Amino acid sequence: MPDVITVKVQTGSDSFQDVAVKIQRPTFNKPFLGGFRNVSTGVEFHNAGSQTKPKKRPDKGIQLFCKETQTVVEENKQQQTRNTTSTQMTKIGLYVSNMTDKLITPGKYFTAEEYHKRRLEAVIVLQKYFRRWHAINLLQNLKEQKRLRLALEAQEELRKKREKEDKLRREYEKKLNPKTKEDFELLYHDLELWMREETERINRTLSGAERKAALCALLEEETQLIACIGMHKLSANVENQQKAILHLLEFYKLFLKCAQPRRWKAYDGKITEMDTLNSLRGKELLEIYHSISTKDIPKDERTSVLLTLKCTMKEHECKLTQEIVALIDREVDLMSREVKECNLEGLRKRICTLFLQYIKIPEFNPRVAGLLKVPQDPLKLYKNVYLCHSCEKYLASTEFPIPANSRTIGRCRSCYQLDNEARQREAYLKYRLILENLRKSEVDYQDDSKIAFLVQLPDLQYLIENIWNCQSALSACSDLYDLVMVRWDKQHEWSPWNTILLTKEEADAHLKQCNLQKTYETPFIYRIEQKHIRAKNYFAQIPVMSSFLHRRNNQANANSYK
């Protein structure tokens, strides 16, 4: 069909007009509005509709589809069973046995309400038995948990009891055989406690001349005990000196292990080793020392060892080597005169001591330079060396226990120890253990904590005795061996104003808490904060501590401003 057609329109009775009609092609199919069909010709005529464009629905962005309803079409049909059956009854001329017949009588009729009631009762019975079974299992589980908990608590109590017994036994052994400074501190501390008890008893029970006589006798007994402790200290010093010599040799052995021959693998897979001159020299001197310190060897072997030592000493001419050579000649002369072995022990010990001094000289043994405490360079002695005004000795800075509130160097450790043994006689072992545990725990946090390493033993003693009263903040346990100092708020580094004194079990439970305000009651938190304020006021006088305190206050102010 063309786009434009010409239609002749009648405008009057005899007039016609041609009109051009533009055909607009639809973009959609027109709906069927009905019509009719000519029966004779078979031509279909459709009802015409307006050619106006229908109003478009707004686009919602969702593609819609028309669907038919899903109504089920039902249809009722009658059906008849396909199997036809019949019955046979007894009649005249026919007998049917009734031996296998069953007599069926109708039961009692019950309604639907009665049926559901019976079902409900059956369900209740099932629930009863299930709940009984569940309760029995729950009770058995609770009993098993209780048994395991009691066994664990009994095991823990037994462990604590054994640890306490071992601790008491170790302390008793230390007091019987004192060897270290801590052991003698415990002895002097027990002596001071015994003196106080005896003095109080004498002052309480006696008076006049009897009191003076008893105090004099007590003073004499104390003098004897101090003399006995001094004898133990002398014997311990001798033993410790021997241990120090062996310790030096063990260090030397370790050093020799570090100075093993250098090894490398060649292109053909073979391993090449190379000994240095210093390592060979150290091995030679160590073998000679073991040879001359060995006892109960034949005279010819002893003479051969002494000659080897003499040849070694002649390599370096000095006053020490000349003295060793003279002692070697004296021993050889005495052995040639058949002198007894017991009379030569002092001479041999002197040779071993002088040779040990020879080994310690870096000029003769270069490898020993790294094991000596005193540097060989005299210029290094002027660094970090201070004068002790008590013993008037120049010592290294590590020999001075400097508290955090100290402004001067003060006395050395030996003078402090001597003054403690003579006057106060306090035992610092418990405080030392608490400080060591505190520093280990701070290292585990790995947050660059510094204050715990600035606090010294006297500062920690003041903190425990005067602020925390030597007892746990929760259980009031006063056994310092069971107490540890941990952070009050684990998010911040340890400080005297961010700490709490607890037992080991309480400390483990405390560090697991995330919200202290919900864990502890308000009066307890207030009491802890008061202790922190006291510690802050005391340590604020220390210049080093005050810088950390100001930094903490600035952080708190910044957080409150945020």
Coordinates of C-alpha atoms in Angstrom, one line a residue:
M1 CA 0.0 0.0 0.0
P2 CA 1.4 3.4 -0.9
D3 CA 2.1 6.0 1.7
V4 CA -0.3 8.6 0.1
I5 CA -3.6 7.8 -1.6
T6 CA -6.1 10.0 -3.3
V7 CA -9.7 9.7 -2.2
K8 CA -12.6 11.2 -4.1
V9 CA -15.0 12.9 -1.6
Q10 CA -18.5 14.1 -2.6
T11 CA -18.9 17.7 -1.5
G12 CA -22.2 18.4 -3.0
S13 CA -25.0 16.9 -5.0
D14 CA -23.0 16.9 -8.2
S15 CA -19.5 18.0 -7.0
F16 CA -16.7 15.8 -6.0
Q17 CA -13.2 16.6 -4.6
D18 CA -10.0 14.7 -4.6
V19 CA -8.3 14.5 -1.2
A20 CA -4.8 13.3 -0.6
V21 CA -4.7 11.0 2.5
K22 CA -1.4 10.2 4.1
I23 CA -1.2 6.6 5.4
Q24 CA 0.4 6.3 8.8
R25 CA 1.6 2.8 9.3
P26 CA 1.0 1.5 12.9
T27 CA 3.8 0.3 15.0
F28 CA 1.5 -2.2 16.7
N29 CA -1.2 -4.7 15.9
K30 CA -4.7 -3.3 16.3
P31 CA -6.8 -5.3 18.7
F32 CA -9.7 -7.4 17.3
L33 CA -13.0 -5.6 18.3
G34 CA -15.3 -8.1 16.7
G35 CA -17.1 -8.2 13.3
F36 CA -19.3 -10.4 11.1
R37 CA -18.9 -12.6 8.0
N38 CA -21.1 -12.6 4.9
V39 CA -22.5 -16.1 4.7
S40 CA -23.1 -16.0 1.0
T41 CA -19.8 -14.4 -0.1
G42 CA -17.6 -15.5 2.9
V43 CA -16.1 -12.0 3.3
E44 CA -15.2 -10.9 6.8
F45 CA -15.9 -7.4 8.1
H46 CA -14.2 -6.2 11.2
N47 CA -15.4 -3.5 13.5
A48 CA -13.3 -0.4 13.1
G49 CA -11.7 1.4 16.0
S50 CA -10.2 4.8 16.4
Q51 CA -6.8 5.2 15.0
T52 CA -5.6 7.2 18.0
K53 CA -2.4 5.9 19.5
P54 CA -3.1 4.2 22.9
K55 CA -1.5 5.7 26.0
K56 CA 1.8 4.0 26.8
R57 CA 2.4 2.7 30.3
P58 CA 5.3 4.2 32.1
D59 CA 8.5 2.2 31.9
K60 CA 9.4 0.9 35.4
G61 CA 12.7 -0.7 34.4
I62 CA 11.2 -4.2 35.0
Q63 CA 10.2 -6.5 32.2
L64 CA 6.7 -7.7 32.7
F65 CA 5.0 -10.8 31.2
C66 CA 1.4 -11.7 31.0
K67 CA 0.6 -15.1 32.5
E68 CA -2.4 -17.2 32.6
T69 CA -4.0 -18.1 35.9
Q70 CA -2.9 -21.5 37.4
T71 CA -6.4 -22.6 38.4
V72 CA -6.7 -26.3 38.4
V73 CA -9.5 -27.7 36.3
E74 CA -11.3 -30.4 38.3
E75 CA -13.5 -33.0 36.9
N76 CA -15.6 -35.7 38.7
K77 CA -15.9 -39.1 37.2
Q78 CA -17.4 -42.3 38.5
Q79 CA -15.4 -45.5 38.5
Q80 CA -16.2 -49.1 39.1
T81 CA -13.8 -51.7 40.5
R82 CA -12.6 -54.2 37.9
N83 CA -12.4 -57.2 40.3
T84 CA -15.8 -58.8 40.8
T85 CA -16.2 -61.1 43.8
S86 CA -18.9 -63.3 45.1
T87 CA -19.8 -65.1 48.4
Q88 CA -21.0 -68.6 48.9
M89 CA -23.5 -69.3 51.7
T90 CA -24.8 -72.6 53.1
K91 CA -28.0 -73.7 51.5
I92 CA -29.9 -76.8 50.9
G93 CA -27.6 -79.2 49.2
L94 CA -24.4 -77.2 49.9
Y95 CA -22.3 -77.2 53.1
V96 CA -19.7 -74.5 53.7
S97 CA -17.3 -75.0 56.7
N98 CA -17.2 -72.1 59.2
M99 CA -14.0 -73.3 61.0
T100 CA -11.9 -70.6 59.6
D101 CA -14.4 -67.8 60.0
K102 CA -13.9 -65.0 62.4
L103 CA -16.4 -63.3 64.5
I104 CA -16.1 -59.6 64.3
T105 CA -17.9 -57.4 66.7
P106 CA -17.9 -53.6 66.5
G107 CA -15.9 -51.9 69.3
K108 CA -16.8 -48.8 71.2
Y109 CA -17.2 -45.8 69.0
F110 CA -15.1 -42.8 69.9
T111 CA -15.2 -39.3 68.6
A112 CA -12.4 -37.3 67.0
E113 CA -12.1 -35.3 70.2
E114 CA -11.5 -38.5 72.2
Y115 CA -9.0 -39.7 69.6
H116 CA -6.9 -36.5 69.8
K117 CA -7.1 -36.6 73.6
R118 CA -5.7 -40.2 73.5
R119 CA -2.9 -39.1 71.1
L120 CA -2.1 -36.2 73.4
E121 CA -1.8 -38.5 76.4
A122 CA 0.5 -40.8 74.5
V123 CA 2.7 -37.8 73.5
I124 CA 2.9 -36.7 77.1
V125 CA 4.0 -40.2 78.1
L126 CA 6.7 -40.1 75.4
Q127 CA 7.8 -36.6 76.6
K128 CA 8.0 -37.9 80.2
Y129 CA 10.3 -40.8 79.3
F130 CA 12.4 -38.6 77.0
R131 CA 12.8 -35.9 79.7
R132 CA 13.7 -38.5 82.2
W133 CA 16.4 -39.9 79.9
H134 CA 17.7 -36.4 79.1
A135 CA 17.8 -35.5 82.8
I136 CA 19.7 -38.7 83.6
N137 CA 22.3 -37.9 80.9
L138 CA 22.6 -34.2 82.0
L139 CA 23.1 -35.3 85.7
Q140 CA 25.7 -37.8 84.6
N141 CA 27.5 -35.1 82.6
L142 CA 27.4 -32.7 85.6
K143 CA 28.7 -35.4 87.9
E144 CA 31.5 -36.1 85.5
Q145 CA 32.4 -32.4 85.2
K146 CA 32.3 -32.1 89.0
R147 CA 34.5 -35.1 89.4
L148 CA 37.0 -33.7 86.8
R149 CA 36.9 -30.3 88.4
L150 CA 37.5 -31.7 91.9
A151 CA 40.3 -33.9 90.6
L152 CA 41.8 -30.9 88.8
E153 CA 41.5 -28.7 92.0
A154 CA 43.0 -31.5 94.1
Q155 CA 45.9 -31.9 91.6
E156 CA 46.4 -28.1 91.6
E157 CA 46.4 -28.0 95.4
L158 CA 48.9 -30.9 95.5
R159 CA 51.1 -29.1 93.0
K160 CA 51.0 -25.9 95.1
K161 CA 51.8 -27.9 98.2
R162 CA 54.7 -29.6 96.5
E163 CA 56.0 -26.4 95.1
K164 CA 55.8 -24.8 98.6
E165 CA 57.5 -27.8 100.1
D166 CA 60.2 -27.7 97.4
K167 CA 60.6 -24.0 98.0
L168 CA 61.0 -24.5 101.8
R169 CA 63.4 -27.3 101.3
R170 CA 65.5 -25.3 98.9
E171 CA 65.6 -22.4 101.4
Y172 CA 66.5 -24.8 104.1
E173 CA 69.3 -26.3 102.0
K174 CA 70.5 -22.8 101.1
K175 CA 70.7 -21.9 104.8
L176 CA 72.5 -25.1 105.7
N177 CA 75.0 -24.8 102.8
P178 CA 75.1 -21.1 101.8
K179 CA 77.1 -20.4 98.6
T180 CA 75.7 -17.3 97.0
K181 CA 75.0 -13.7 98.2
E182 CA 71.3 -14.4 98.3
D183 CA 71.9 -17.4 100.6
F184 CA 73.9 -15.3 103.1
E185 CA 71.2 -12.6 102.8
L186 CA 68.6 -15.2 104.0
L187 CA 70.9 -16.2 106.8
Y188 CA 71.4 -12.7 108.1
H189 CA 67.7 -12.0 107.7
D190 CA 66.8 -15.0 109.8
L191 CA 69.4 -14.0 112.4
E192 CA 67.9 -10.5 112.6
L193 CA 64.4 -12.0 113.0
W194 CA 65.6 -14.3 115.8
M195 CA 67.4 -11.5 117.5
R196 CA 64.2 -9.4 117.5
E197 CA 62.1 -12.2 118.9
E198 CA 64.6 -13.0 121.6
T199 CA 65.0 -9.3 122.5
E200 CA 61.3 -8.9 122.8
R201 CA 61.0 -12.0 124.9
I202 CA 63.7 -10.8 127.3
N203 CA 62.3 -7.3 127.6
R204 CA 58.8 -8.8 128.3
T205 CA 59.8 -11.5 130.8
L206 CA 62.9 -10.1 132.6
S207 CA 63.9 -6.9 134.2
G208 CA 66.9 -5.3 136.0
A209 CA 70.2 -7.2 136.2
E210 CA 68.7 -10.4 134.9
R211 CA 67.6 -8.6 131.7
K212 CA 71.1 -7.1 131.2
A213 CA 72.7 -10.5 131.7
A214 CA 70.3 -12.1 129.3
L215 CA 71.0 -9.4 126.7
C216 CA 74.7 -9.8 127.1
A217 CA 74.4 -13.6 126.6
L218 CA 72.2 -13.0 123.6
L219 CA 74.9 -10.6 122.2
E220 CA 77.6 -13.2 122.7
E221 CA 75.4 -15.8 121.0
E222 CA 74.8 -13.5 118.1
T223 CA 78.6 -12.9 117.8
Q224 CA 79.2 -16.6 117.6
L225 CA 76.6 -17.0 115.0
I226 CA 78.0 -14.2 112.9
A227 CA 81.5 -15.8 113.2
C228 CA 80.0 -19.1 112.1
I229 CA 78.4 -17.4 109.1
G230 CA 81.7 -15.8 108.3
M231 CA 83.5 -19.2 108.3
H232 CA 80.8 -20.4 105.9
K233 CA 81.4 -17.4 103.7
L234 CA 85.2 -18.0 103.6
S235 CA 84.7 -21.6 102.6
A236 CA 82.1 -20.5 100.0
N237 CA 84.5 -18.0 98.6
V238 CA 87.1 -20.6 98.1
E239 CA 84.6 -22.9 96.4
N240 CA 83.3 -20.1 94.3
Q241 CA 86.9 -19.2 93.3
Q242 CA 87.4 -22.7 92.0
K243 CA 84.0 -22.5 90.2
A244 CA 85.1 -19.2 88.7
I245 CA 88.3 -20.9 87.3
L246 CA 86.3 -23.8 85.9
H247 CA 83.8 -21.3 84.6
L248 CA 86.5 -19.5 82.8
L249 CA 87.7 -22.7 81.3
E250 CA 84.2 -23.6 80.2
F251 CA 84.0 -20.2 78.5
Y252 CA 87.3 -21.0 76.9
K253 CA 86.0 -24.3 75.6
L254 CA 82.9 -22.6 74.3
F255 CA 85.2 -20.1 72.6
L256 CA 87.2 -22.9 71.1
K257 CA 84.0 -24.3 69.7
C258 CA 83.3 -20.9 68.1
A259 CA 86.9 -20.8 66.8
Q260 CA 86.6 -24.1 65.0
P261 CA 88.4 -24.5 61.7
R262 CA 86.9 -22.7 58.8
R263 CA 85.2 -25.1 56.4
W264 CA 84.1 -24.7 52.8
K265 CA 83.1 -27.1 50.1
A266 CA 85.1 -27.2 46.9
Y267 CA 83.8 -27.7 43.4
D268 CA 84.4 -31.5 43.6
G269 CA 82.4 -31.8 46.9
K270 CA 85.3 -32.1 49.3
I271 CA 85.3 -30.1 52.5
T272 CA 88.3 -28.1 53.3
E273 CA 89.2 -27.1 56.9
M274 CA 91.6 -24.4 58.0
D275 CA 92.9 -23.8 61.6
T276 CA 93.9 -20.3 62.6
L277 CA 97.0 -19.5 64.7
N278 CA 95.0 -18.2 67.6
S279 CA 92.8 -21.3 67.9
L280 CA 95.8 -23.6 67.8
R281 CA 97.5 -21.5 70.5
G282 CA 94.4 -21.7 72.7
K283 CA 94.1 -25.4 72.3
E284 CA 97.7 -25.9 73.1
L285 CA 97.5 -23.8 76.4
L286 CA 94.3 -25.6 77.4
E287 CA 95.9 -29.0 77.0
I288 CA 98.9 -27.9 79.0
Y289 CA 96.6 -26.7 81.8
H290 CA 94.7 -29.9 81.9
S291 CA 98.0 -31.8 82.1
I292 CA 99.5 -29.9 85.0
S293 CA 96.2 -29.9 87.0
T294 CA 95.8 -33.7 86.7
K295 CA 96.6 -35.5 89.9
D296 CA 98.1 -39.0 90.6
I297 CA 100.2 -39.4 87.5
P298 CA 103.6 -41.1 87.3
K299 CA 106.8 -39.1 87.9
D300 CA 108.1 -39.4 84.3
E301 CA 104.8 -38.2 82.8
R302 CA 104.8 -35.3 85.3
T303 CA 108.4 -34.4 84.4
S304 CA 107.5 -34.5 80.7
V305 CA 104.5 -32.2 81.3
L306 CA 106.7 -29.7 83.3
L307 CA 109.4 -29.7 80.6
T308 CA 106.7 -28.9 78.0
L309 CA 105.4 -26.1 80.2
K310 CA 108.9 -24.8 80.6
C311 CA 109.5 -24.7 76.9
T312 CA 106.3 -22.8 76.5
M313 CA 107.2 -20.3 79.1
K314 CA 110.6 -19.6 77.5
E315 CA 108.8 -18.3 74.4
H316 CA 108.0 -15.1 76.3
E317 CA 110.4 -13.4 78.7
C318 CA 108.7 -11.6 81.6
K319 CA 108.6 -11.7 85.4
L320 CA 105.6 -14.1 85.4
T321 CA 107.2 -16.6 83.1
Q322 CA 110.5 -16.4 85.0
E323 CA 108.7 -17.2 88.2
I324 CA 106.9 -20.1 86.6
V325 CA 110.1 -21.5 85.3
A326 CA 111.7 -21.2 88.8
L327 CA 108.8 -23.1 90.3
I328 CA 109.1 -25.8 87.7
D329 CA 112.8 -26.3 88.4
R330 CA 112.0 -26.4 92.1
E331 CA 109.4 -29.2 91.6
V332 CA 111.6 -31.2 89.4
D333 CA 114.4 -30.9 92.0
L334 CA 112.1 -32.0 94.8
M335 CA 110.7 -35.0 92.8
S336 CA 114.3 -36.1 92.2
R337 CA 114.8 -36.1 95.9
E338 CA 111.8 -38.4 96.4
V339 CA 109.7 -35.9 98.3
K340 CA 106.2 -37.1 99.1
E341 CA 103.3 -36.1 96.9
C342 CA 101.3 -34.5 99.7
N343 CA 104.2 -32.1 100.3
L344 CA 104.1 -30.9 96.7
E345 CA 100.4 -30.0 96.5
G346 CA 101.0 -26.3 97.5
L347 CA 103.8 -25.9 94.9
R348 CA 101.7 -27.5 92.2
K349 CA 98.6 -25.3 93.0
R350 CA 100.9 -22.3 92.8
I351 CA 102.1 -23.4 89.3
C352 CA 98.5 -23.9 88.2
T353 CA 97.5 -20.4 89.5
L354 CA 100.4 -18.7 87.8
F355 CA 99.8 -20.5 84.6
L356 CA 96.1 -19.6 84.7
Q357 CA 97.2 -15.9 85.0
Y358 CA 99.5 -16.5 82.0
I359 CA 96.5 -17.8 80.0
K360 CA 94.5 -14.7 80.9
I361 CA 97.0 -12.4 79.3
P362 CA 95.9 -11.5 75.8
E363 CA 99.6 -11.0 74.7
F364 CA 100.2 -14.7 75.2
N365 CA 96.6 -15.9 74.4
P366 CA 94.9 -13.6 72.0
R367 CA 91.6 -15.4 72.1
V368 CA 91.0 -14.7 75.8
A369 CA 90.7 -11.0 75.2
G370 CA 86.9 -11.2 74.6
L371 CA 86.4 -13.1 77.9
L372 CA 87.9 -10.6 80.2
K373 CA 85.8 -8.1 82.1
V374 CA 88.6 -5.5 82.4
P375 CA 89.4 -4.1 79.0
Q376 CA 93.0 -4.2 77.9
D377 CA 92.9 -0.7 76.4
P378 CA 93.5 1.8 79.2
L379 CA 91.5 4.5 77.4
K380 CA 88.3 2.4 77.8
L381 CA 88.7 2.4 81.6
Y382 CA 87.9 6.1 81.7
K383 CA 84.5 5.5 80.3
N384 CA 81.6 4.7 82.7
V385 CA 83.9 4.4 85.7
Y386 CA 82.9 6.1 89.0
L387 CA 84.3 6.4 92.5
C388 CA 82.6 4.7 95.4
H389 CA 82.8 7.1 98.3
S390 CA 82.5 4.3 100.9
C391 CA 85.2 1.8 99.8
E392 CA 87.1 4.5 97.7
K393 CA 87.4 2.2 94.7
Y394 CA 86.9 3.1 91.0
L395 CA 84.3 0.7 89.6
A396 CA 82.2 0.3 86.5
S397 CA 78.7 1.8 86.4
T398 CA 77.2 -1.6 86.5
E399 CA 78.5 -2.1 90.0
F400 CA 76.4 0.7 91.4
P401 CA 72.7 0.0 92.3
I402 CA 71.2 3.4 91.4
P403 CA 67.5 3.8 92.5
A404 CA 65.2 5.8 90.3
N405 CA 65.0 8.7 92.8
S406 CA 68.7 8.9 93.2
R407 CA 70.6 12.0 92.0
T408 CA 74.1 10.8 92.8
I409 CA 76.1 7.6 92.2
G410 CA 76.3 6.7 95.9
R411 CA 77.8 3.4 97.1
C412 CA 78.7 0.3 95.2
R413 CA 76.9 -3.1 95.6
S414 CA 79.5 -4.5 97.9
C415 CA 79.2 -1.6 100.3
Y416 CA 75.4 -1.8 100.2
Q417 CA 75.6 -5.5 101.0
L418 CA 78.1 -5.0 103.8
D419 CA 75.9 -2.3 105.3
N420 CA 72.8 -4.5 105.0
E421 CA 74.6 -7.4 106.8
A422 CA 75.7 -5.1 109.6
R423 CA 72.5 -3.1 110.2
Q424 CA 69.2 -3.8 108.5
R425 CA 69.8 -7.5 107.4
E426 CA 67.0 -7.5 104.9
A427 CA 66.4 -10.2 102.3
Y428 CA 65.8 -8.8 98.8
L429 CA 65.4 -12.2 97.1
K430 CA 61.6 -12.0 97.0
Y431 CA 61.6 -8.5 95.6
R432 CA 64.2 -9.5 93.1
L433 CA 62.1 -12.4 91.9
I434 CA 59.0 -10.1 91.5
L435 CA 61.1 -7.6 89.5
E436 CA 62.4 -10.3 87.2
N437 CA 58.9 -11.7 86.6
L438 CA 57.7 -8.2 85.9
R439 CA 60.4 -7.5 83.3
K440 CA 59.9 -10.9 81.6
S441 CA 56.1 -10.2 81.3
E442 CA 56.8 -6.7 79.9
V443 CA 59.2 -8.1 77.2
D444 CA 56.4 -10.5 76.1
Y445 CA 54.1 -7.6 75.3
Q446 CA 56.6 -6.3 72.7
D447 CA 55.2 -2.7 72.9
D448 CA 58.5 -0.9 73.7
S449 CA 57.9 -0.7 77.5
K450 CA 60.6 1.2 79.3
I451 CA 59.5 2.1 82.8
A452 CA 59.8 -1.5 84.2
F453 CA 63.5 -1.5 83.3
L454 CA 64.1 1.9 84.9
V455 CA 62.6 0.9 88.2
Q456 CA 65.3 -0.6 90.5
L457 CA 65.0 -3.0 93.5
P458 CA 64.6 -0.2 96.2
D459 CA 61.9 1.4 94.2
L460 CA 60.0 -1.8 93.8
Q461 CA 60.5 -2.5 97.5
Y462 CA 59.0 0.8 98.4
L463 CA 56.1 0.2 96.0
I464 CA 55.3 -3.2 97.5
E465 CA 55.7 -2.3 101.2
N466 CA 54.4 1.2 101.5
I467 CA 51.7 1.3 98.8
W468 CA 50.5 -2.3 98.4
N469 CA 51.2 -3.3 102.0
C470 CA 53.0 -6.6 100.9
Q471 CA 49.7 -8.3 100.1
S472 CA 47.4 -9.1 97.2
A473 CA 44.8 -6.5 96.3
L474 CA 42.1 -9.2 95.9
S475 CA 42.8 -12.0 98.4
A476 CA 45.2 -10.2 100.8
C477 CA 47.8 -13.0 100.4
S478 CA 51.0 -11.9 102.0
D479 CA 53.4 -14.6 100.7
L480 CA 55.7 -12.6 98.4
Y481 CA 56.8 -15.8 96.6
D482 CA 53.3 -16.2 95.2
L483 CA 52.8 -12.5 94.3
V484 CA 53.4 -10.8 91.0
M485 CA 53.0 -7.3 89.7
V486 CA 51.1 -6.9 86.4
R487 CA 49.4 -4.2 84.5
W488 CA 46.2 -2.8 85.8
D489 CA 45.2 -1.7 82.2
K490 CA 46.9 -4.0 79.8
Q491 CA 46.4 -1.6 76.9
H492 CA 49.1 0.7 78.4
E493 CA 52.6 0.0 79.4
W494 CA 53.4 -0.9 83.0
S495 CA 54.2 1.9 85.4
P496 CA 53.9 2.4 89.2
W497 CA 50.5 4.2 88.5
N498 CA 49.3 1.4 86.2
T499 CA 49.9 -1.8 88.2
I500 CA 48.3 -4.1 90.7
L501 CA 49.8 -6.7 93.1
L502 CA 48.1 -10.1 92.8
T503 CA 48.8 -13.8 93.1
K504 CA 49.8 -15.8 90.0
E505 CA 46.3 -17.3 89.5
E506 CA 44.6 -13.9 90.1
A507 CA 47.0 -12.2 87.7
D508 CA 46.2 -14.7 84.9
A509 CA 42.4 -14.2 85.5
H510 CA 42.9 -10.4 85.6
L511 CA 44.8 -10.2 82.3
K512 CA 41.9 -12.1 80.6
Q513 CA 39.4 -9.3 81.4
C514 CA 38.5 -6.8 78.7
N515 CA 36.3 -4.4 80.7
L516 CA 37.6 -3.6 84.2
Q517 CA 34.5 -1.4 85.0
K518 CA 32.2 -4.4 84.6
T519 CA 34.5 -6.9 86.2
Y520 CA 35.3 -5.2 89.5
E521 CA 33.0 -3.2 91.8
T522 CA 33.2 0.5 92.1
P523 CA 34.7 0.6 95.7
F524 CA 37.5 -1.8 94.6
I525 CA 38.3 0.3 91.6
Y526 CA 38.3 3.5 93.7
R527 CA 40.7 1.9 96.2
I528 CA 43.1 0.8 93.4
E529 CA 43.0 4.3 91.9
Q530 CA 43.9 5.8 95.3
K531 CA 47.0 3.6 95.4
H532 CA 47.9 4.7 91.9
I533 CA 47.6 8.4 92.9
R534 CA 50.0 7.7 95.9
A535 CA 52.5 6.0 93.6
K536 CA 52.2 8.8 91.0
N537 CA 52.9 11.5 93.7
Y538 CA 56.0 9.6 94.9
F539 CA 57.5 8.8 91.5
A540 CA 56.6 12.3 90.1
Q541 CA 59.6 13.6 92.1
I542 CA 62.0 11.5 90.0
P543 CA 63.1 13.4 86.8
V544 CA 63.1 10.3 84.6
M545 CA 59.7 9.2 85.8
S546 CA 58.2 12.6 85.6
S547 CA 58.8 12.7 81.8
F548 CA 56.8 9.5 81.4
L549 CA 54.1 10.9 83.7
H550 CA 53.7 14.1 81.7
R551 CA 53.6 12.1 78.4
R552 CA 50.8 9.9 79.9
N553 CA 48.8 12.9 81.1
N554 CA 49.1 14.5 77.6
Q555 CA 47.8 11.4 76.0
A556 CA 44.9 11.2 78.5
N557 CA 44.0 14.9 77.8
A558 CA 44.2 14.3 74.0
N559 CA 41.8 11.3 74.3
S560 CA 39.4 13.3 76.5
Y561 CA 39.4 16.1 74.0
K562 CA 38.6 13.7 71.2

